[in-house]
Amino acid sequence: MVTTLAIDCGGGGIKASVLDGAGTMRARPIRVPTPYPLPPALFVKTLLELGGRLPAADRVTVGMPGMIRHGVVVATPHYVTRSGPRSRVDPGLLAEWSGYDARGAVADAFGLPALVLNDAEVHGAGVVAGTGCELVLTLGTGLGSALFDGGALAPHLELSHAPVRWGTTYDTYVGEQERRRLGDAFWSRRIRQVVEGLRPVFRWDRLYLGGGNSRLIRSEQVARMGDDVVVVPNTAGIVGGVRAWELIADRYDPTL
């Protein structure tokens, strides 16, 4: 049975577990705060240390925030900052992360086949049914997104950086900082408004709301969104680490 070390990297924390071929966790997930500043070398070292605290695995799946194309970082919003989300961007870190072959670095460090995807894509891999147009939105430090068509992962779009109103991006508009400022009730209403605004854009068959903050959406707001909107547990960010290998088989060589 092939086992997978699945690592879910966020702006505030990095968590990991080892799963069997059915996606069942073989160890209790462990979590550490995301260290800042975070150059790529420290990022990989942190992942290695987490993996060392878990049972051995046959392959590694990493989900991280930002635009990741074929395992290479095009842009990552938090890891280029001096002290974490909403802090000042460090030009040196920006240069180090831009074009960084994260997949190659992780594979070399662990000595195992590896996948590095956007964290919302891994999350989505753990929940999509594989039929029709399925959109995944993750709510945490900011907003993550992934789109699937018939179970196939579409090219990643950084919806979080698009302006939503008053020059404010979705990342800021529904992110953790705004949730704390507004309170859960008003923030939940804002989430519903965002869903209603995106519906005519994507015309999804099903929308999944995940991420650490999805559980905080008020039930009355979820009910008003419609039967095609489902709130899913944040554990999908780890569980999807197994299924991701199947869903992206046409985009990666799994032997690498």
PDB file of N, CA, C and O in Angstrom, residues 12-74:
ATOM      1  N   GLY A  12      -0.663  30.978   8.556  1.00  0.00           N
ATOM      2  CA  GLY A  12      -0.467  30.980   9.997  1.00  0.00           C
ATOM      3  C   GLY A  12       0.093  29.697  10.564  1.00  0.00           C
ATOM      4  O   GLY A  12       0.657  29.694  11.654  1.00  0.00           O
ATOM      5  N   GLY A  13      -0.057  28.588   9.845  1.00  0.00           N
ATOM      6  CA  GLY A  13       0.411  27.315  10.365  1.00  0.00           C
ATOM      7  C   GLY A  13       0.657  26.302   9.267  1.00  0.00           C
ATOM      8  O   GLY A  13       0.135  26.423   8.161  1.00  0.00           O
ATOM      9  N   ILE A  14       1.467  25.304   9.576  1.00  0.00           N
ATOM     10  CA  ILE A  14       1.768  24.207   8.665  1.00  0.00           C
ATOM     11  C   ILE A  14       1.439  22.914   9.394  1.00  0.00           C
ATOM     12  O   ILE A  14       1.931  22.678  10.502  1.00  0.00           O
ATOM     13  N   LYS A  15       0.575  22.081   8.801  1.00  0.00           N
ATOM     14  CA  LYS A  15       0.187  20.837   9.462  1.00  0.00           C
ATOM     15  C   LYS A  15       0.393  19.671   8.509  1.00  0.00           C
ATOM     16  O   LYS A  15       0.378  19.838   7.286  1.00  0.00           O
ATOM     17  N   ALA A  16       0.570  18.492   9.091  1.00  0.00           N
ATOM     18  CA  ALA A  16       0.912  17.325   8.282  1.00  0.00           C
ATOM     19  C   ALA A  16       0.421  16.050   8.930  1.00  0.00           C
ATOM     20  O   ALA A  16       0.211  15.981  10.148  1.00  0.00           O
ATOM     21  N   SER A  17       0.239  15.030   8.094  1.00  0.00           N
ATOM     22  CA  SER A  17      -0.069  13.689   8.566  1.00  0.00           C
ATOM     23  C   SER A  17       0.347  12.702   7.475  1.00  0.00           C
ATOM     24  O   SER A  17       0.686  13.103   6.360  1.00  0.00           O
ATOM     25  N   VAL A  18       0.330  11.439   7.803  1.00  0.00           N
ATOM     26  CA  VAL A  18       0.607  10.380   6.834  1.00  0.00           C
ATOM     27  C   VAL A  18      -0.682   9.606   6.608  1.00  0.00           C
ATOM     28  O   VAL A  18      -1.384   9.251   7.569  1.00  0.00           O
ATOM     29  N   LEU A  19      -1.011   9.357   5.339  1.00  0.00           N
ATOM     30  CA  LEU A  19      -2.261   8.686   4.988  1.00  0.00           C
ATOM     31  C   LEU A  19      -1.989   7.421   4.189  1.00  0.00           C
ATOM     32  O   LEU A  19      -0.996   7.335   3.463  1.00  0.00           O
ATOM     33  N   ASP A  20      -2.912   6.463   4.307  1.00  0.00           N
ATOM     34  CA  ASP A  20      -2.801   5.260   3.500  1.00  0.00           C
ATOM     35  C   ASP A  20      -3.469   5.484   2.147  1.00  0.00           C
ATOM     36  O   ASP A  20      -3.935   6.581   1.844  1.00  0.00           O
ATOM     37  N   GLY A  21      -3.530   4.452   1.335  1.00  0.00           N
ATOM     38  CA  GLY A  21      -4.059   4.598  -0.018  1.00  0.00           C
ATOM     39  C   GLY A  21      -5.519   4.974  -0.067  1.00  0.00           C
ATOM     40  O   GLY A  21      -5.995   5.523  -1.071  1.00  0.00           O
ATOM     41  N   ALA A  22      -6.264   4.718   1.015  1.00  0.00           N
ATOM     42  CA  ALA A  22      -7.685   5.067   1.064  1.00  0.00           C
ATOM     43  C   ALA A  22      -7.911   6.467   1.604  1.00  0.00           C
ATOM     44  O   ALA A  22      -9.049   6.922   1.689  1.00  0.00           O
ATOM     45  N   GLY A  23      -6.824   7.151   1.974  1.00  0.00           N
ATOM     46  CA  GLY A  23      -6.952   8.502   2.512  1.00  0.00           C
ATOM     47  C   GLY A  23      -7.183   8.539   4.006  1.00  0.00           C
ATOM     48  O   GLY A  23      -7.519   9.598   4.558  1.00  0.00           O
ATOM     49  N   THR A  24      -6.992   7.409   4.683  1.00  0.00           N
ATOM     50  CA  THR A  24      -7.156   7.353   6.134  1.00  0.00           C
ATOM     51  C   THR A  24      -5.852   7.743   6.821  1.00  0.00           C
ATOM     52  O   THR A  24      -4.776   7.244   6.455  1.00  0.00           O
ATOM     53  N   MET A  25      -5.939   8.646   7.797  1.00  0.00           N
ATOM     54  CA  MET A  25      -4.734   9.088   8.497  1.00  0.00           C
ATOM     55  C   MET A  25      -4.156   7.954   9.336  1.00  0.00           C
ATOM     56  O   MET A  25      -4.871   7.300  10.086  1.00  0.00           O
ATOM     57  N   ARG A  26      -2.862   7.762   9.203  1.00  0.00           N
ATOM     58  CA  ARG A  26      -2.176   6.725   9.976  1.00  0.00           C
ATOM     59  C   ARG A  26      -1.506   7.314  11.211  1.00  0.00           C
ATOM     60  O   ARG A  26      -0.891   6.589  11.991  1.00  0.00           O
ATOM     61  N   ALA A  27      -1.604   8.629  11.350  1.00  0.00           N
ATOM     62  CA  ALA A  27      -1.040   9.298  12.516  1.00  0.00           C
ATOM     63  C   ALA A  27      -1.837  10.562  12.780  1.00  0.00           C
ATOM     64  O   ALA A  27      -2.403  11.157  11.858  1.00  0.00           O
ATOM     65  N   ARG A  28      -1.895  10.971  14.024  1.00  0.00           N
ATOM     66  CA  ARG A  28      -2.581  12.211  14.378  1.00  0.00           C
ATOM     67  C   ARG A  28      -1.872  13.388  13.704  1.00  0.00           C
ATOM     68  O   ARG A  28      -0.637  13.474  13.736  1.00  0.00           O
ATOM     69  N   PRO A  29      -2.622  14.297  13.081  1.00  0.00           N
ATOM     70  CA  PRO A  29      -1.978  15.444  12.428  1.00  0.00           C
ATOM     71  C   PRO A  29      -1.181  16.277  13.424  1.00  0.00           C
ATOM     72  O   PRO A  29      -1.589  16.431  14.579  1.00  0.00           O
ATOM     73  N   ILE A  30      -0.053  16.779  12.977  1.00  0.00           N
ATOM     74  CA  ILE A  30       0.741  17.675  13.815  1.00  0.00           C
ATOM     75  C   ILE A  30       0.834  19.029  13.119  1.00  0.00           C
ATOM     76  O   ILE A  30       0.778  19.122  11.898  1.00  0.00           O
ATOM     77  N   ARG A  31       0.965  20.081  13.917  1.00  0.00           N
ATOM     78  CA  ARG A  31       0.948  21.439  13.389  1.00  0.00           C
ATOM     79  C   ARG A  31       2.014  22.278  14.069  1.00  0.00           C
ATOM     80  O   ARG A  31       2.253  22.137  15.274  1.00  0.00           O
ATOM     81  N   VAL A  32       2.641  23.135  13.280  1.00  0.00           N
ATOM     82  CA  VAL A  32       3.584  24.120  13.816  1.00  0.00           C
ATOM     83  C   VAL A  32       3.231  25.484  13.230  1.00  0.00           C
ATOM     84  O   VAL A  32       2.678  25.561  12.127  1.00  0.00           O
ATOM     85  N   PRO A  33       3.516  26.562  13.942  1.00  0.00           N
ATOM     86  CA  PRO A  33       3.286  27.890  13.369  1.00  0.00           C
ATOM     87  C   PRO A  33       4.195  28.110  12.164  1.00  0.00           C
ATOM     88  O   PRO A  33       5.333  27.625  12.141  1.00  0.00           O
ATOM     89  N   THR A  34       3.699  28.800  11.164  1.00  0.00           N
ATOM     90  CA  THR A  34       4.531  29.136  10.009  1.00  0.00           C
ATOM     91  C   THR A  34       5.600  30.124  10.450  1.00  0.00           C
ATOM     92  O   THR A  34       5.278  31.183  10.981  1.00  0.00           O
ATOM     93  N   PRO A  35       6.884  29.782  10.271  1.00  0.00           N
ATOM     94  CA  PRO A  35       7.949  30.682  10.724  1.00  0.00           C
ATOM     95  C   PRO A  35       8.153  31.842   9.750  1.00  0.00           C
ATOM     96  O   PRO A  35       8.025  31.683   8.538  1.00  0.00           O
ATOM     97  N   TYR A  36       8.454  32.993  10.285  1.00  0.00           N
ATOM     98  CA  TYR A  36       8.755  34.175   9.459  1.00  0.00           C
ATOM     99  C   TYR A  36       9.977  34.887  10.017  1.00  0.00           C
ATOM    100  O   TYR A  36      10.168  34.899  11.228  1.00  0.00           O
ATOM    101  N   PRO A  37      10.761  35.479   9.132  1.00  0.00           N
ATOM    102  CA  PRO A  37      10.692  35.406   7.668  1.00  0.00           C
ATOM    103  C   PRO A  37      10.959  33.981   7.181  1.00  0.00           C
ATOM    104  O   PRO A  37      11.628  33.207   7.868  1.00  0.00           O
ATOM    105  N   LEU A  38      10.448  33.677   5.966  1.00  0.00           N
ATOM    106  CA  LEU A  38      10.457  32.293   5.498  1.00  0.00           C
ATOM    107  C   LEU A  38      11.097  32.160   4.118  1.00  0.00           C
ATOM    108  O   LEU A  38      10.404  32.069   3.101  1.00  0.00           O
ATOM    109  N   PRO A  39      12.417  32.118   4.042  1.00  0.00           N
ATOM    110  CA  PRO A  39      13.055  31.834   2.751  1.00  0.00           C
ATOM    111  C   PRO A  39      12.802  30.382   2.363  1.00  0.00           C
ATOM    112  O   PRO A  39      12.468  29.540   3.217  1.00  0.00           O
ATOM    113  N   PRO A  40      12.933  30.049   1.092  1.00  0.00           N
ATOM    114  CA  PRO A  40      12.671  28.674   0.648  1.00  0.00           C
ATOM    115  C   PRO A  40      13.424  27.609   1.418  1.00  0.00           C
ATOM    116  O   PRO A  40      12.867  26.540   1.703  1.00  0.00           O
ATOM    117  N   ALA A  41      14.687  27.875   1.770  1.00  0.00           N
ATOM    118  CA  ALA A  41      15.474  26.865   2.486  1.00  0.00           C
ATOM    119  C   ALA A  41      14.859  26.534   3.840  1.00  0.00           C
ATOM    120  O   ALA A  41      14.800  25.363   4.245  1.00  0.00           O
ATOM    121  N   LEU A  42      14.361  27.554   4.549  1.00  0.00           N
ATOM    122  CA  LEU A  42      13.724  27.322   5.844  1.00  0.00           C
ATOM    123  C   LEU A  42      12.383  26.619   5.658  1.00  0.00           C
ATOM    124  O   LEU A  42      11.997  25.785   6.477  1.00  0.00           O
ATOM    125  N   PHE A  43      11.693  26.941   4.584  1.00  0.00           N
ATOM    126  CA  PHE A  43      10.428  26.280   4.271  1.00  0.00           C
ATOM    127  C   PHE A  43      10.635  24.774   4.140  1.00  0.00           C
ATOM    128  O   PHE A  43       9.938  23.976   4.768  1.00  0.00           O
ATOM    129  N   VAL A  44      11.604  24.376   3.341  1.00  0.00           N
ATOM    130  CA  VAL A  44      11.874  22.957   3.127  1.00  0.00           C
ATOM    131  C   VAL A  44      12.357  22.305   4.420  1.00  0.00           C
ATOM    132  O   VAL A  44      11.954  21.178   4.752  1.00  0.00           O
ATOM    133  N   LYS A  45      13.192  23.003   5.181  1.00  0.00           N
ATOM    134  CA  LYS A  45      13.677  22.464   6.460  1.00  0.00           C
ATOM    135  C   LYS A  45      12.512  22.216   7.417  1.00  0.00           C
ATOM    136  O   LYS A  45      12.469  21.193   8.101  1.00  0.00           O
ATOM    137  N   THR A  46      11.543  23.138   7.441  1.00  0.00           N
ATOM    138  CA  THR A  46      10.374  22.991   8.309  1.00  0.00           C
ATOM    139  C   THR A  46       9.555  21.770   7.911  1.00  0.00           C
ATOM    140  O   THR A  46       9.088  21.005   8.764  1.00  0.00           O
ATOM    141  N   LEU A  47       9.389  21.561   6.600  1.00  0.00           N
ATOM    142  CA  LEU A  47       8.662  20.390   6.130  1.00  0.00           C
ATOM    143  C   LEU A  47       9.384  19.100   6.504  1.00  0.00           C
ATOM    144  O   LEU A  47       8.757  18.116   6.913  1.00  0.00           O
ATOM    145  N   LEU A  48      10.705  19.105   6.357  1.00  0.00           N
ATOM    146  CA  LEU A  48      11.496  17.923   6.712  1.00  0.00           C
ATOM    147  C   LEU A  48      11.352  17.588   8.193  1.00  0.00           C
ATOM    148  O   LEU A  48      11.224  16.416   8.569  1.00  0.00           O
ATOM    149  N   GLU A  49      11.378  18.607   9.037  1.00  0.00           N
ATOM    150  CA  GLU A  49      11.259  18.382  10.478  1.00  0.00           C
ATOM    151  C   GLU A  49       9.883  17.823  10.828  1.00  0.00           C
ATOM    152  O   GLU A  49       9.769  16.935  11.687  1.00  0.00           O
ATOM    153  N   LEU A  50       8.842  18.326  10.163  1.00  0.00           N
ATOM    154  CA  LEU A  50       7.503  17.790  10.386  1.00  0.00           C
ATOM    155  C   LEU A  50       7.439  16.326   9.956  1.00  0.00           C
ATOM    156  O   LEU A  50       6.909  15.474  10.673  1.00  0.00           O
ATOM    157  N   GLY A  51       7.971  16.042   8.765  1.00  0.00           N
ATOM    158  CA  GLY A  51       7.970  14.674   8.269  1.00  0.00           C
ATOM    159  C   GLY A  51       8.728  13.724   9.176  1.00  0.00           C
ATOM    160  O   GLY A  51       8.356  12.560   9.315  1.00  0.00           O
ATOM    161  N   GLY A  52       9.789  14.224   9.807  1.00  0.00           N
ATOM    162  CA  GLY A  52      10.579  13.396  10.701  1.00  0.00           C
ATOM    163  C   GLY A  52       9.849  12.995  11.967  1.00  0.00           C
ATOM    164  O   GLY A  52      10.261  12.058  12.657  1.00  0.00           O
ATOM    165  N   ARG A  53       8.770  13.695  12.275  1.00  0.00           N
ATOM    166  CA  ARG A  53       7.979  13.388  13.474  1.00  0.00           C
ATOM    167  C   ARG A  53       6.806  12.442  13.157  1.00  0.00           C
ATOM    168  O   ARG A  53       6.014  12.139  14.044  1.00  0.00           O
ATOM    169  N   LEU A  54       6.720  12.000  11.920  1.00  0.00           N
ATOM    170  CA  LEU A  54       5.610  11.157  11.484  1.00  0.00           C
ATOM    171  C   LEU A  54       6.149   9.836  10.913  1.00  0.00           C
ATOM    172  O   LEU A  54       7.341   9.731  10.604  1.00  0.00           O
ATOM    173  N   PRO A  55       5.287   8.825  10.758  1.00  0.00           N
ATOM    174  CA  PRO A  55       5.739   7.558  10.158  1.00  0.00           C
ATOM    175  C   PRO A  55       6.286   7.784   8.746  1.00  0.00           C
ATOM    176  O   PRO A  55       5.907   8.727   8.061  1.00  0.00           O
ATOM    177  N   ALA A  56       7.170   6.900   8.329  1.00  0.00           N
ATOM    178  CA  ALA A  56       7.751   6.994   6.990  1.00  0.00           C
ATOM    179  C   ALA A  56       6.657   6.862   5.931  1.00  0.00           C
ATOM    180  O   ALA A  56       5.661   6.164   6.124  1.00  0.00           O
ATOM    181  N   ALA A  57       6.854   7.537   4.804  1.00  0.00           N
ATOM    182  CA  ALA A  57       5.870   7.506   3.718  1.00  0.00           C
ATOM    183  C   ALA A  57       6.589   7.237   2.397  1.00  0.00           C
ATOM    184  O   ALA A  57       7.823   7.323   2.304  1.00  0.00           O
ATOM    185  N   ASP A  58       5.790   6.912   1.360  1.00  0.00           N
ATOM    186  CA  ASP A  58       6.342   6.586   0.053  1.00  0.00           C
ATOM    187  C   ASP A  58       6.404   7.782  -0.892  1.00  0.00           C
ATOM    188  O   ASP A  58       7.112   7.744  -1.898  1.00  0.00           O
ATOM    189  N   ARG A  59       5.630   8.834  -0.586  1.00  0.00           N
ATOM    190  CA  ARG A  59       5.605  10.025  -1.433  1.00  0.00           C
ATOM    191  C   ARG A  59       5.123  11.212  -0.604  1.00  0.00           C
ATOM    192  O   ARG A  59       4.638  11.033   0.520  1.00  0.00           O
ATOM    193  N   VAL A  60       5.258  12.408  -1.180  1.00  0.00           N
ATOM    194  CA  VAL A  60       4.939  13.635  -0.443  1.00  0.00           C
ATOM    195  C   VAL A  60       4.029  14.517  -1.288  1.00  0.00           C
ATOM    196  O   VAL A  60       4.265  14.708  -2.487  1.00  0.00           O
ATOM    197  N   THR A  61       2.992  15.057  -0.649  1.00  0.00           N
ATOM    198  CA  THR A  61       2.141  16.057  -1.282  1.00  0.00           C
ATOM    199  C   THR A  61       2.168  17.311  -0.435  1.00  0.00           C
ATOM    200  O   THR A  61       1.928  17.246   0.777  1.00  0.00           O
ATOM    201  N   VAL A  62       2.459  18.446  -1.061  1.00  0.00           N
ATOM    202  CA  VAL A  62       2.501  19.724  -0.353  1.00  0.00           C
ATOM    203  C   VAL A  62       1.507  20.685  -1.001  1.00  0.00           C
ATOM    204  O   VAL A  62       1.515  20.869  -2.220  1.00  0.00           O
ATOM    205  N   GLY A  63       0.652  21.274  -0.188  1.00  0.00           N
ATOM    206  CA  GLY A  63      -0.218  22.344  -0.649  1.00  0.00           C
ATOM    207  C   GLY A  63       0.245  23.639  -0.016  1.00  0.00           C
ATOM    208  O   GLY A  63       0.436  23.701   1.199  1.00  0.00           O
ATOM    209  N   MET A  64       0.453  24.670  -0.826  1.00  0.00           N
ATOM    210  CA  MET A  64       0.931  25.945  -0.298  1.00  0.00           C
ATOM    211  C   MET A  64       0.200  27.098  -0.969  1.00  0.00           C
ATOM    212  O   MET A  64      -0.303  26.957  -2.091  1.00  0.00           O
ATOM    213  N   PRO A  65       0.111  28.243  -0.315  1.00  0.00           N
ATOM    214  CA  PRO A  65      -0.625  29.368  -0.903  1.00  0.00           C
ATOM    215  C   PRO A  65       0.119  29.981  -2.081  1.00  0.00           C
ATOM    216  O   PRO A  65       1.357  30.018  -2.100  1.00  0.00           O
ATOM    217  N   GLY A  66      -0.653  30.436  -3.052  1.00  0.00           N
ATOM    218  CA  GLY A  66      -0.051  31.150  -4.169  1.00  0.00           C
ATOM    219  C   GLY A  66      -0.264  30.478  -5.510  1.00  0.00           C
ATOM    220  O   GLY A  66      -0.958  29.466  -5.634  1.00  0.00           O
ATOM    221  N   MET A  67       0.340  31.050  -6.519  1.00  0.00           N
ATOM    222  CA  MET A  67       0.268  30.542  -7.880  1.00  0.00           C
ATOM    223  C   MET A  67       1.402  29.562  -8.097  1.00  0.00           C
ATOM    224  O   MET A  67       2.583  29.944  -8.120  1.00  0.00           O
ATOM    225  N   ILE A  68       1.047  28.290  -8.205  1.00  0.00           N
ATOM    226  CA  ILE A  68       2.040  27.228  -8.399  1.00  0.00           C
ATOM    227  C   ILE A  68       1.761  26.578  -9.755  1.00  0.00           C
ATOM    228  O   ILE A  68       0.653  26.082  -9.986  1.00  0.00           O
ATOM    229  N   ARG A  69       2.735  26.569 -10.628  1.00  0.00           N
ATOM    230  CA  ARG A  69       2.577  25.943 -11.942  1.00  0.00           C
ATOM    231  C   ARG A  69       3.604  24.840 -12.111  1.00  0.00           C
ATOM    232  O   ARG A  69       4.797  25.093 -12.102  1.00  0.00           O
ATOM    233  N   HIS A  70       3.103  23.604 -12.237  1.00  0.00           N
ATOM    234  CA  HIS A  70       3.972  22.444 -12.406  1.00  0.00           C
ATOM    235  C   HIS A  70       5.044  22.386 -11.321  1.00  0.00           C
ATOM    236  O   HIS A  70       6.200  22.072 -11.589  1.00  0.00           O
ATOM    237  N   GLY A  71       4.626  22.707 -10.099  1.00  0.00           N
ATOM    238  CA  GLY A  71       5.534  22.622  -8.963  1.00  0.00           C
ATOM    239  C   GLY A  71       6.451  23.799  -8.784  1.00  0.00           C
ATOM    240  O   GLY A  71       7.232  23.831  -7.827  1.00  0.00           O
ATOM    241  N   VAL A  72       6.368  24.780  -9.666  1.00  0.00           N
ATOM    242  CA  VAL A  72       7.228  25.964  -9.593  1.00  0.00           C
ATOM    243  C   VAL A  72       6.410  27.149  -9.080  1.00  0.00           C
ATOM    244  O   VAL A  72       5.284  27.382  -9.523  1.00  0.00           O
ATOM    245  N   VAL A  73       6.977  27.903  -8.156  1.00  0.00           N
ATOM    246  CA  VAL A  73       6.280  29.040  -7.560  1.00  0.00           C
ATOM    247  C   VAL A  73       6.337  30.234  -8.509  1.00  0.00           C
ATOM    248  O   VAL A  73       7.411  30.754  -8.804  1.00  0.00           O
ATOM    249  N   VAL A  74       5.164  30.650  -8.979  1.00  0.00           N
ATOM    250  CA  VAL A  74       5.064  31.880  -9.759  1.00  0.00           C
ATOM    251  C   VAL A  74       4.958  33.059  -8.810  1.00  0.00           C
ATOM    252  O   VAL A  74       5.615  34.091  -8.990  1.00  0.00           O
TER     253      VAL A  74
END
